[in-house]
Every structure is written in structure tokens, then in C-alpha cells.
């Protein structure tokens, strides 16, 4: 779990301290697909008590199994993203873009997940020059060659291809 014990720091205005976490996060759903992590997600953070709120800032890194939008094969995607979020105690008046919390434990998993999702490519590709699938026979052109010609497309397969593409958008 990505949780910070902020019991001490929240009582000390102006104070700050480092937090290094490593946690397993469950798979999550994105645009109809379930994406799983390759291992623990790591977070290197500094928590500062500023103006009676807690500013959590640092970096989050890890890996995800994504499906290539062209050849549809799963591949390993690694991320290293900046993280910054302001947390205010629930009882206090807070203005602007802050997340509220109560007690001594700050669970930052929702915001960490959000920053990972925002960093994902619009179209996942296993490699920039992935050749994708043959529109006629459906074979993976990265792994094999087929005898299909490019200019003759079987209309039934092109419908299938569109459907397959649609699920990966
Ligand atoms: Zn690919
Ligand atoms: Zn083919």
C-alpha cells in the first residue's frame, strides 16, 4: 500500500522529510482493458508541511504490461514520472486543487495511479517500428511473413481488423 505516516510532520509547520515506498498495486481498468504492474511501484517523495497542508513531491517509477495497439502483443512498459500533490486535513478550509485526508495515514495510491495513467502513451506500441498484423491473414508481421499482397484486402478481415483496433484505442 502506498501510505505515508504523517503523524509527526503534520504537527510541525515548516518541517519536511523524505519517504521512500515500494508497494504492490492491483491491476486497474483503463478504457476497457485491465492493466497489471510488472512489480512493485516505487515512490521517492519529500513531504513538506506548508501553510497547514502537506505537499508531497517526488518521483514514481515501475513497470506495466501493456498491449501493443498494432500487433496486439503484450509488452513491458516502464515509467518514471514526477509526482506532486497537496493534501489538506479534512476539517480545514482548503482552497484550490487539494486532496483532503484525516488521521495520521496518508494513502496516496489514487493520486499515484492517476499520475501513472496520465503518463501513458495515447497509443501503446511495443516498438516505434512495430509492423503490426497482416490485414488479410492476421499474422504478426514482426514474427513472420505471409504471401498476402497489400493491395487486395478481404473485406471481412478488414472489418475484423477495425474491431480489433477499436478495442485497443
Ligand atoms: Zn507491436
Ligand atoms: Zn497475410
CSV table of N, CA and C and ligand atoms in Angstrom, one decimal:
chain,number,residue,atom,x,y,z
A,1,UNK,N,0.8,-1.2,0.0
A,1,UNK,CA,0.0,0.0,0.0
A,1,UNK,C,0.9,1.2,0.0
A,2,UNK,N,0.5,2.2,-0.7
A,2,UNK,CA,1.2,3.5,-0.8
A,2,UNK,C,0.7,4.4,0.3
A,3,UNK,N,1.2,4.2,1.5
A,3,UNK,CA,0.7,5.0,2.6
A,3,UNK,C,1.9,5.7,3.4
A,4,UNK,N,1.6,6.9,3.7
A,4,UNK,CA,2.7,7.6,4.5
A,4,UNK,C,2.2,7.9,5.9
A,5,UNK,N,3.0,7.7,6.9
A,5,UNK,CA,2.6,8.0,8.2
A,5,UNK,C,3.1,9.5,8.5
A,6,UNK,N,2.1,10.3,8.5
A,6,UNK,CA,2.4,11.8,8.6
A,6,UNK,C,2.1,12.3,9.9
A,7,UNK,N,1.9,11.4,10.9
A,7,UNK,CA,1.5,11.8,12.3
A,7,UNK,C,2.4,12.9,12.8
A,8,UNK,N,3.7,12.8,12.7
A,8,UNK,CA,4.7,13.8,13.2
A,8,UNK,C,4.7,15.0,12.4
A,9,UNK,N,4.9,14.9,11.1
A,9,UNK,CA,5.1,16.0,10.2
A,9,UNK,C,3.9,16.9,10.2
A,10,UNK,N,2.7,16.4,10.3
A,10,UNK,CA,1.5,17.3,10.2
A,10,UNK,C,1.4,18.2,11.4
A,11,UNK,N,2.1,17.9,12.5
A,11,UNK,CA,2.1,18.7,13.7
A,11,UNK,C,3.2,19.7,13.7
A,12,UNK,N,4.1,19.7,12.7
A,12,UNK,CA,5.3,20.5,12.7
A,12,UNK,C,5.3,21.5,11.5
A,13,UNK,N,4.7,22.6,11.6
A,13,UNK,CA,4.7,23.6,10.4
A,13,UNK,C,6.1,23.9,10.0
A,14,UNK,N,6.3,23.9,8.7
A,14,UNK,CA,7.6,24.2,8.1
A,14,UNK,C,8.6,23.0,8.0
A,15,UNK,N,8.2,21.9,8.7
A,15,UNK,CA,9.0,20.7,8.7
A,15,UNK,C,8.9,19.9,7.3
A,16,UNK,N,9.9,19.1,7.0
A,16,UNK,CA,9.8,18.3,5.8
A,16,UNK,C,10.6,17.0,6.0
A,17,UNK,N,10.3,16.0,5.3
A,17,UNK,CA,11.1,14.7,5.4
A,17,UNK,C,10.9,13.8,4.2
A,18,UNK,N,11.9,12.9,4.0
A,18,UNK,CA,11.8,12.0,2.9
A,18,UNK,C,11.0,10.8,3.2
A,19,UNK,N,10.4,10.3,2.2
A,19,UNK,CA,9.6,9.0,2.3
A,19,UNK,C,10.0,8.2,1.1
A,20,UNK,N,10.4,6.9,1.3
A,20,UNK,CA,10.7,6.0,0.2
A,20,UNK,C,9.8,4.8,0.4
A,21,UNK,N,8.9,4.6,-0.6
A,21,UNK,CA,8.0,3.5,-0.5
A,21,UNK,C,8.1,2.6,-1.7
A,22,UNK,N,7.7,1.3,-1.5
A,22,UNK,CA,7.6,0.3,-2.5
A,22,UNK,C,6.4,-0.5,-2.3
A,23,UNK,N,5.5,-0.6,-3.2
A,23,UNK,CA,4.2,-1.3,-2.9
A,23,UNK,C,3.7,-1.9,-4.2
A,24,UNK,N,3.0,-3.1,-3.9
A,24,UNK,CA,2.3,-3.8,-5.0
A,24,UNK,C,1.0,-3.1,-5.2
A,25,UNK,N,0.7,-2.7,-6.4
A,25,UNK,CA,-0.6,-2.1,-6.7
A,25,UNK,C,-1.4,-3.1,-7.5
A,26,UNK,N,-2.7,-3.2,-7.3
A,26,UNK,CA,-3.6,-4.1,-8.0
A,26,UNK,C,-3.7,-3.7,-9.5
A,27,UNK,N,-4.1,-4.6,-10.4
A,27,UNK,CA,-4.4,-4.2,-11.7
A,27,UNK,C,-5.5,-3.2,-11.8
A,28,UNK,N,-5.5,-2.4,-12.8
A,28,UNK,CA,-6.6,-1.4,-12.9
A,28,UNK,C,-7.2,-1.4,-14.3
A,29,UNK,N,-8.4,-0.8,-14.4
A,29,UNK,CA,-9.0,-0.8,-15.7
A,29,UNK,C,-8.8,0.6,-16.4
A,30,UNK,N,-8.4,0.5,-17.6
A,30,UNK,CA,-8.3,1.7,-18.4
A,30,UNK,C,-8.9,1.5,-19.8
A,31,UNK,N,-9.8,2.3,-20.1
A,31,UNK,CA,-10.5,2.2,-21.4
A,31,UNK,C,-10.9,0.8,-21.8
A,32,UNK,N,-11.5,0.1,-20.8
A,32,UNK,CA,-12.0,-1.3,-21.0
A,32,UNK,C,-11.0,-2.4,-21.0
A,33,UNK,N,-9.7,-2.0,-20.6
A,33,UNK,CA,-8.7,-3.0,-20.6
A,33,UNK,C,-8.1,-3.1,-19.1
A,34,UNK,N,-7.8,-4.3,-18.7
A,34,UNK,CA,-7.1,-4.4,-17.3
A,34,UNK,C,-5.6,-4.4,-17.5
A,35,UNK,N,-5.0,-3.5,-16.8
A,35,UNK,CA,-3.5,-3.4,-16.9
A,35,UNK,C,-2.9,-3.8,-15.6
A,36,UNK,N,-1.9,-4.7,-15.7
A,36,UNK,CA,-1.2,-5.1,-14.4
A,36,UNK,C,0.2,-4.6,-14.3
A,37,UNK,N,0.6,-4.4,-13.1
A,37,UNK,CA,2.0,-3.9,-12.9
A,37,UNK,C,3.0,-5.1,-13.0
A,38,UNK,N,4.2,-4.8,-13.4
A,38,UNK,CA,5.2,-5.8,-13.5
A,38,UNK,C,5.9,-6.2,-12.2
A,39,UNK,N,5.8,-5.3,-11.2
A,39,UNK,CA,6.4,-5.5,-9.9
A,39,UNK,C,5.9,-4.4,-9.1
A,40,UNK,N,6.6,-4.2,-7.9
A,40,UNK,CA,6.2,-3.1,-7.0
A,40,UNK,C,6.4,-1.7,-7.7
A,41,UNK,N,5.5,-0.8,-7.3
A,41,UNK,CA,5.7,0.6,-7.7
A,41,UNK,C,6.5,1.3,-6.7
A,42,UNK,N,7.5,2.0,-7.1
A,42,UNK,CA,8.4,2.7,-6.1
A,42,UNK,C,8.1,4.2,-6.1
A,43,UNK,N,8.2,4.8,-5.0
A,43,UNK,CA,8.0,6.2,-4.8
A,43,UNK,C,9.0,6.8,-4.0
A,44,UNK,N,9.7,7.9,-4.5
A,44,UNK,CA,10.7,8.6,-3.7
A,44,UNK,C,10.1,10.0,-3.5
A,45,UNK,N,9.8,10.3,-2.3
A,45,UNK,CA,9.0,11.5,-2.0
A,45,UNK,C,9.5,12.4,-0.9
A,46,UNK,N,9.3,13.7,-1.0
A,46,UNK,CA,9.5,14.6,0.1
A,46,UNK,C,8.2,15.1,0.6
A,47,UNK,N,7.9,15.0,1.8
A,47,UNK,CA,6.6,15.6,2.4
A,47,UNK,C,7.0,16.8,3.1
A,48,UNK,N,6.3,18.0,2.8
A,48,UNK,CA,6.6,19.2,3.5
A,48,UNK,C,5.3,19.7,4.1
A,49,UNK,N,5.4,20.3,5.3
A,49,UNK,CA,4.2,20.9,6.0
A,49,UNK,C,4.3,22.4,5.6
A,50,UNK,N,3.4,22.8,4.7
A,50,UNK,CA,3.4,24.1,4.2
A,50,UNK,C,2.0,24.7,4.3
A,51,UNK,N,1.9,25.9,5.0
A,51,UNK,CA,0.6,26.5,5.2
A,51,UNK,C,-0.4,25.6,5.7
A,52,UNK,N,-0.1,24.8,6.7
A,52,UNK,CA,-1.0,23.8,7.3
A,52,UNK,C,-1.6,22.7,6.3
A,53,UNK,N,-0.9,22.6,5.2
A,53,UNK,CA,-1.2,21.5,4.3
A,53,UNK,C,0.0,20.6,4.1
A,54,UNK,N,-0.1,19.4,3.6
A,54,UNK,CA,1.1,18.6,3.3
A,54,UNK,C,1.3,18.5,1.8
A,55,UNK,N,2.5,19.0,1.4
A,55,UNK,CA,2.8,18.9,0.0
A,55,UNK,C,3.7,17.7,-0.2
A,56,UNK,N,3.3,16.8,-1.1
A,56,UNK,CA,4.0,15.5,-1.3
A,56,UNK,C,4.6,15.6,-2.7
A,57,UNK,N,5.9,15.6,-2.8
A,57,UNK,CA,6.5,15.8,-4.2
A,57,UNK,C,7.7,14.8,-4.4
A,58,UNK,N,7.8,14.3,-5.6
A,58,UNK,CA,8.9,13.4,-5.9
A,58,UNK,C,8.7,12.7,-7.2
A,59,UNK,N,9.1,11.4,-7.2
A,59,UNK,CA,9.0,10.6,-8.4
A,59,UNK,C,8.4,9.2,-8.1
A,60,UNK,N,7.7,8.7,-9.1
A,60,UNK,CA,7.1,7.4,-9.0
A,60,UNK,C,7.7,6.6,-10.2
A,61,UNK,N,8.1,5.3,-9.9
A,61,UNK,CA,8.6,4.5,-11.1
A,61,UNK,C,8.1,3.1,-10.9
A,62,UNK,N,8.1,2.4,-12.1
A,62,UNK,CA,7.7,1.0,-12.1
A,62,UNK,C,7.5,0.5,-13.5
A,63,UNK,N,6.8,-0.6,-13.6
A,63,UNK,CA,6.5,-1.1,-15.0
A,63,UNK,C,5.1,-1.6,-15.1
A,64,UNK,N,4.6,-1.6,-16.3
A,64,UNK,CA,3.3,-2.1,-16.6
A,64,UNK,C,3.3,-3.1,-17.8
A,65,UNK,N,2.4,-4.0,-17.8
A,65,UNK,CA,2.2,-4.8,-19.0
A,65,UNK,C,1.1,-4.1,-19.9
A,66,UNK,N,1.6,-3.7,-21.0
A,66,UNK,CA,0.6,-3.0,-22.0
A,66,UNK,C,0.4,-3.9,-23.2
A,67,UNK,N,-0.7,-3.7,-23.9
A,67,UNK,CA,-0.9,-4.4,-25.2
A,67,UNK,C,-0.6,-3.5,-26.3
A,68,UNK,N,0.2,-3.9,-27.2
A,68,UNK,CA,0.5,-3.1,-28.4
A,68,UNK,C,-0.7,-2.9,-29.2
A,69,UNK,N,-0.9,-1.6,-29.6
A,69,UNK,CA,-2.1,-1.2,-30.4
A,69,UNK,C,-2.0,-1.7,-31.9
A,70,UNK,N,-0.8,-2.1,-32.3
A,70,UNK,CA,-0.7,-2.6,-33.7
A,70,UNK,C,-0.6,-4.1,-33.8
A,71,UNK,N,0.2,-4.7,-33.1
A,71,UNK,CA,0.4,-6.2,-33.2
A,71,UNK,C,-0.4,-6.9,-32.1
A,72,UNK,N,-1.0,-6.2,-31.2
A,72,UNK,CA,-1.8,-6.7,-30.1
A,72,UNK,C,-1.1,-7.6,-29.1
A,73,UNK,N,0.3,-7.7,-29.2
A,73,UNK,CA,1.0,-8.5,-28.3
A,73,UNK,C,1.3,-7.7,-27.0
A,74,UNK,N,1.3,-8.4,-25.8
A,74,UNK,CA,1.7,-7.7,-24.6
A,74,UNK,C,3.2,-7.3,-24.6
A,75,UNK,N,3.5,-6.2,-24.0
A,75,UNK,CA,4.9,-5.9,-23.9
A,75,UNK,C,5.1,-5.1,-22.6
A,76,UNK,N,6.4,-5.0,-22.1
A,76,UNK,CA,6.7,-4.3,-20.9
A,76,UNK,C,6.9,-2.9,-21.1
A,77,UNK,N,6.3,-2.1,-20.3
A,77,UNK,CA,6.4,-0.6,-20.4
A,77,UNK,C,6.9,-0.1,-19.1
A,78,UNK,N,7.9,0.7,-19.1
A,78,UNK,CA,8.5,1.2,-17.8
A,78,UNK,C,8.2,2.7,-17.7
A,79,UNK,N,7.8,3.2,-16.5
A,79,UNK,CA,7.5,4.6,-16.4
A,79,UNK,C,8.3,5.2,-15.2
A,80,UNK,N,8.6,6.4,-15.3
A,80,UNK,CA,9.3,7.2,-14.3
A,80,UNK,C,8.7,8.6,-14.4
A,81,UNK,N,7.8,8.8,-13.5
A,81,UNK,CA,7.0,10.1,-13.6
A,81,UNK,C,7.1,11.0,-12.4
A,82,UNK,N,7.0,12.3,-12.6
A,82,UNK,CA,7.0,13.2,-11.4
A,82,UNK,C,5.7,13.1,-10.7
A,83,UNK,N,5.7,13.4,-9.4
A,83,UNK,CA,4.5,13.3,-8.6
A,83,UNK,C,4.5,14.6,-7.8
A,84,UNK,N,3.3,15.3,-7.8
A,84,UNK,CA,3.2,16.4,-6.8
A,84,UNK,C,1.7,16.5,-6.5
A,85,UNK,N,1.4,16.5,-5.2
A,85,UNK,CA,0.0,16.6,-4.7
A,85,UNK,C,0.0,17.4,-3.4
A,86,UNK,N,-1.0,18.1,-3.2
A,86,UNK,CA,-1.2,18.8,-1.9
A,86,UNK,C,-2.4,18.2,-1.1
A,87,UNK,N,-2.1,17.8,0.1
A,87,UNK,CA,-3.1,17.2,0.9
A,87,UNK,C,-3.5,18.1,2.1
A,88,UNK,N,-4.8,18.4,2.3
A,88,UNK,CA,-5.2,19.2,3.4
A,88,UNK,C,-6.0,18.4,4.4
A,89,UNK,N,-5.9,18.7,5.7
A,89,UNK,CA,-6.7,17.9,6.6
A,89,UNK,C,-8.2,18.2,6.4
A,90,UNK,N,-9.0,17.2,6.5
A,90,UNK,CA,-10.4,17.3,6.2
A,90,UNK,C,-11.1,18.4,6.9
A,91,UNK,N,-10.8,18.7,8.1
A,91,UNK,CA,-11.5,19.7,8.9
A,91,UNK,C,-11.2,21.1,8.5
A,92,UNK,N,-10.1,21.3,7.8
A,92,UNK,CA,-9.7,22.6,7.5
A,92,UNK,C,-10.3,23.2,6.2
A,93,UNK,N,-10.4,24.5,6.2
A,93,UNK,CA,-10.8,25.2,5.0
A,93,UNK,C,-9.7,25.0,4.0
A,94,UNK,N,-10.0,24.6,2.8
A,94,UNK,CA,-9.0,24.4,1.8
A,94,UNK,C,-9.5,25.0,0.5
A,95,UNK,N,-8.6,25.6,-0.2
A,95,UNK,CA,-8.9,26.2,-1.5
A,95,UNK,C,-8.1,25.6,-2.6
A,96,UNK,N,-8.6,25.5,-3.8
A,96,UNK,CA,-7.8,25.1,-4.9
A,96,UNK,C,-7.7,23.6,-5.0
A,97,UNK,N,-6.7,23.1,-5.7
A,97,UNK,CA,-6.5,21.7,-6.0
A,97,UNK,C,-5.9,21.0,-4.9
A,98,UNK,N,-6.6,20.6,-3.9
A,98,UNK,CA,-6.1,19.8,-2.8
A,98,UNK,C,-6.9,18.6,-2.6
A,99,UNK,N,-6.3,17.6,-2.0
A,99,UNK,CA,-7.0,16.3,-1.7
A,99,UNK,C,-7.1,16.4,-0.1
A,100,UNK,N,-8.2,16.0,0.4
A,100,UNK,CA,-8.3,16.0,1.9
A,100,UNK,C,-8.0,14.7,2.5
A,101,UNK,N,-7.6,14.7,3.7
A,101,UNK,CA,-7.3,13.5,4.4
A,101,UNK,C,-7.6,13.7,5.9
A,102,UNK,N,-7.7,12.6,6.6
A,102,UNK,CA,-7.9,12.7,8.1
A,102,UNK,C,-7.0,11.6,8.7
A,103,UNK,N,-6.7,11.8,10.0
A,103,UNK,CA,-5.8,10.9,10.7
A,103,UNK,C,-4.4,11.1,10.4
A,104,UNK,N,-3.6,10.0,10.7
A,104,UNK,CA,-2.1,10.1,10.5
A,104,UNK,C,-1.6,9.4,9.3
A,105,UNK,N,-2.5,8.7,8.6
A,105,UNK,CA,-2.0,7.9,7.5
A,105,UNK,C,-2.5,8.6,6.2
A,106,UNK,N,-1.6,8.9,5.3
A,106,UNK,CA,-2.0,9.4,4.0
A,106,UNK,C,-1.9,8.3,3.0
A,107,UNK,N,-3.0,8.0,2.4
A,107,UNK,CA,-3.0,7.0,1.3
A,107,UNK,C,-2.9,7.7,0.0
A,108,UNK,N,-1.7,7.6,-0.7
A,108,UNK,CA,-1.5,8.4,-1.9
A,108,UNK,C,-1.8,7.5,-3.1
A,109,UNK,N,-2.2,6.3,-3.0
A,109,UNK,CA,-2.4,5.4,-4.1
A,109,UNK,C,-3.2,5.9,-5.2
A,110,UNK,N,-4.4,6.5,-4.9
A,110,UNK,CA,-5.3,7.0,-6.0
A,110,UNK,C,-4.6,8.1,-6.9
A,111,UNK,N,-3.8,9.0,-6.2
A,111,UNK,CA,-3.2,10.1,-7.0
A,111,UNK,C,-1.9,9.6,-7.7
A,112,UNK,N,-1.2,8.6,-7.1
A,112,UNK,CA,-0.1,8.0,-7.8
A,112,UNK,C,-0.6,7.3,-9.1
A,113,UNK,N,-1.7,6.5,-8.9
A,113,UNK,CA,-2.2,5.8,-10.1
A,113,UNK,C,-2.6,6.8,-11.2
A,114,UNK,N,-3.2,7.9,-10.7
A,114,UNK,CA,-3.6,8.9,-11.7
A,114,UNK,C,-2.4,9.5,-12.5
A,115,UNK,N,-1.3,9.7,-11.8
A,115,UNK,CA,-0.2,10.3,-12.4
A,115,UNK,C,0.5,9.3,-13.4
A,116,UNK,N,0.4,8.0,-13.1
A,116,UNK,CA,0.9,7.0,-14.0
A,116,UNK,C,0.0,6.9,-15.2
A,117,UNK,N,-1.3,6.9,-15.0
A,117,UNK,CA,-2.2,6.9,-16.2
A,117,UNK,C,-2.0,8.1,-17.1
A,118,UNK,N,-1.8,9.3,-16.5
A,118,UNK,CA,-1.6,10.5,-17.3
A,118,UNK,C,-0.3,10.4,-18.2
A,119,UNK,N,0.6,9.6,-17.7
A,119,UNK,CA,1.9,9.5,-18.4
A,119,UNK,C,1.9,8.4,-19.5
A,120,UNK,N,0.8,7.6,-19.6
A,120,UNK,CA,0.8,6.5,-20.6
A,120,UNK,C,0.7,7.1,-22.0
A,121,UNK,N,1.3,6.4,-22.9
A,121,UNK,CA,1.1,6.9,-24.3
A,121,UNK,C,-0.3,6.8,-24.8
A,122,UNK,N,-0.7,7.7,-25.7
A,122,UNK,CA,-2.1,7.6,-26.2
A,122,UNK,C,-2.3,6.3,-27.0
A,123,UNK,N,-1.3,5.9,-27.7
A,123,UNK,CA,-1.4,4.6,-28.4
A,123,UNK,C,-0.1,3.8,-28.0
A,124,UNK,N,-0.4,2.7,-27.4
A,124,UNK,CA,0.7,1.9,-26.9
A,124,UNK,C,1.3,1.1,-28.1
A,125,UNK,N,2.6,1.2,-28.2
A,125,UNK,CA,3.3,0.4,-29.2
A,125,UNK,C,4.4,-0.3,-28.6
A,126,UNK,N,4.6,-1.6,-29.0
A,126,UNK,CA,5.7,-2.4,-28.5
A,126,UNK,C,7.0,-1.9,-28.9
A,127,UNK,N,7.0,-1.3,-30.1
A,127,UNK,CA,8.2,-0.5,-30.6
A,127,UNK,C,7.8,0.4,-31.7
A,128,UNK,N,8.6,1.5,-31.9
A,128,UNK,CA,8.2,2.5,-32.8
A,128,UNK,C,8.0,1.9,-34.2
A,129,UNK,N,8.8,0.9,-34.6
A,129,UNK,CA,8.6,0.3,-35.9
A,129,UNK,C,7.9,-1.0,-35.9
A,130,UNK,N,7.0,-1.2,-35.0
A,130,UNK,CA,6.2,-2.4,-35.0
A,130,UNK,C,5.4,-2.5,-36.3
A,131,UNK,N,5.5,-3.7,-36.9
A,131,UNK,CA,4.9,-3.9,-38.3
A,131,UNK,C,3.4,-4.2,-38.2
A,132,UNK,N,3.0,-4.6,-37.0
A,132,UNK,CA,1.6,-4.9,-36.8
A,132,UNK,C,1.1,-6.2,-37.4
A,133,UNK,N,-0.2,-6.3,-37.6
A,133,UNK,CA,-0.7,-7.6,-38.2
A,133,UNK,C,-1.0,-7.4,-39.6
A,134,UNK,N,-0.9,-8.5,-40.4
A,134,UNK,CA,-1.3,-8.5,-41.8
A,134,UNK,C,-2.8,-8.3,-41.8
A,135,UNK,N,-3.3,-7.3,-42.6
A,135,UNK,CA,-4.7,-7.1,-42.6
A,135,UNK,C,-5.5,-8.2,-43.3
A,136,UNK,N,-4.8,-9.1,-44.0
A,136,UNK,CA,-5.5,-10.2,-44.7
A,136,UNK,C,-5.6,-11.4,-43.8
A,137,UNK,N,-4.4,-11.9,-43.4
A,137,UNK,CA,-4.4,-13.2,-42.7
A,137,UNK,C,-4.3,-13.1,-41.2
A,138,UNK,N,-3.9,-11.8,-40.8
A,138,UNK,CA,-3.8,-11.6,-39.3
A,138,UNK,C,-2.6,-12.1,-38.7
A,139,UNK,N,-1.6,-12.5,-39.5
A,139,UNK,CA,-0.3,-13.0,-38.9
A,139,UNK,C,0.4,-11.8,-38.3
A,140,UNK,N,1.2,-12.0,-37.3
A,140,UNK,CA,2.1,-10.9,-36.7
A,140,UNK,C,3.3,-10.7,-37.6
A,141,UNK,N,3.3,-9.6,-38.3
A,141,UNK,CA,4.4,-9.3,-39.3
A,141,UNK,C,5.8,-9.1,-38.6
A,142,UNK,N,5.8,-8.9,-37.3
A,142,UNK,CA,7.1,-8.8,-36.6
A,142,UNK,C,7.8,-10.2,-36.5
A,143,UNK,N,6.9,-11.2,-36.5
A,143,UNK,CA,7.5,-12.6,-36.3
A,143,UNK,C,7.5,-13.4,-37.5
A,144,UNK,N,6.6,-13.1,-38.5
A,144,UNK,CA,6.6,-14.0,-39.7
A,144,UNK,C,6.2,-13.2,-40.9
A,145,UNK,N,6.4,-13.8,-42.0
A,145,UNK,CA,5.9,-13.2,-43.3
A,145,UNK,C,4.8,-14.0,-43.9
A,146,UNK,N,4.0,-13.4,-44.6
A,146,UNK,CA,2.9,-14.1,-45.3
A,146,UNK,C,3.0,-13.8,-46.8
A,147,UNK,N,2.2,-14.5,-47.6
A,147,UNK,CA,2.2,-14.2,-49.0
A,147,UNK,C,1.1,-13.3,-49.5
A,148,UNK,N,0.4,-12.7,-48.5
A,148,UNK,CA,-0.7,-11.8,-48.9
A,148,UNK,C,-0.1,-10.6,-49.6
A,149,UNK,N,-0.8,-10.0,-50.5
A,149,UNK,CA,-0.4,-8.8,-51.1
A,149,UNK,C,-1.1,-7.6,-50.5
A,150,UNK,N,-0.5,-6.5,-50.5
A,150,UNK,CA,-1.1,-5.4,-49.7
A,150,UNK,C,-2.3,-4.7,-50.4
A,151,UNK,N,-2.4,-4.8,-51.7
A,151,UNK,CA,-3.4,-4.1,-52.4
A,151,UNK,C,-4.8,-4.8,-52.4
A,152,UNK,N,-4.8,-6.1,-52.1
A,152,UNK,CA,-6.1,-6.8,-52.1
A,152,UNK,C,-6.5,-7.1,-50.7
A,153,UNK,N,-7.5,-6.5,-50.2
A,153,UNK,CA,-7.9,-6.7,-48.9
A,153,UNK,C,-9.3,-7.4,-48.8
A,154,UNK,N,-9.3,-8.5,-48.1
A,154,UNK,CA,-10.5,-9.2,-47.9
A,154,UNK,C,-11.4,-8.3,-47.0
A,155,UNK,N,-12.6,-8.0,-47.5
A,155,UNK,CA,-13.5,-7.1,-46.7
A,155,UNK,C,-13.8,-7.6,-45.3
A,156,UNK,N,-14.0,-8.9,-45.2
A,156,UNK,CA,-14.3,-9.5,-43.9
A,156,UNK,C,-13.2,-9.3,-42.9
A,157,UNK,N,-12.0,-9.5,-43.4
A,157,UNK,CA,-10.8,-9.3,-42.5
A,157,UNK,C,-10.6,-7.9,-42.1
A,158,UNK,N,-10.9,-7.0,-43.0
A,158,UNK,CA,-10.7,-5.5,-42.7
A,158,UNK,C,-11.7,-5.1,-41.6
A,159,UNK,N,-12.9,-5.7,-41.7
A,159,UNK,CA,-13.9,-5.4,-40.6
A,159,UNK,C,-13.3,-6.0,-39.3
A,160,UNK,N,-12.8,-7.2,-39.3
A,160,UNK,CA,-12.2,-7.8,-38.1
A,160,UNK,C,-11.1,-6.9,-37.6
A,161,UNK,N,-10.3,-6.4,-38.5
A,161,UNK,CA,-9.1,-5.6,-38.1
A,161,UNK,C,-9.6,-4.3,-37.4
A,162,UNK,N,-10.7,-3.7,-38.0
A,162,UNK,CA,-11.2,-2.5,-37.4
A,162,UNK,C,-11.7,-2.8,-35.9
A,163,UNK,N,-12.4,-3.9,-35.8
A,163,UNK,CA,-12.9,-4.3,-34.5
A,163,UNK,C,-11.7,-4.4,-33.5
A,164,UNK,N,-10.7,-5.1,-33.9
A,164,UNK,CA,-9.5,-5.3,-33.1
A,164,UNK,C,-8.9,-4.0,-32.7
A,165,UNK,N,-8.8,-3.1,-33.7
A,165,UNK,CA,-8.2,-1.8,-33.4
A,165,UNK,C,-9.0,-1.0,-32.4
A,166,UNK,N,-10.4,-1.1,-32.6
A,166,UNK,CA,-11.3,-0.4,-31.7
A,166,UNK,C,-11.1,-0.8,-30.2
A,167,UNK,N,-10.8,-2.0,-30.0
A,167,UNK,CA,-10.7,-2.4,-28.6
A,167,UNK,C,-9.4,-2.0,-28.0
A,168,UNK,N,-8.5,-1.5,-28.8
A,168,UNK,CA,-7.2,-1.0,-28.3
A,168,UNK,C,-7.0,0.5,-28.2
A,169,UNK,N,-8.0,1.2,-28.5
A,169,UNK,CA,-7.9,2.7,-28.6
A,169,UNK,C,-8.0,3.2,-27.1
B,1,LIG,ZN1,3.6,-4.3,-31.7
B,2,LIG,ZN1,-1.0,-12.1,-44.5
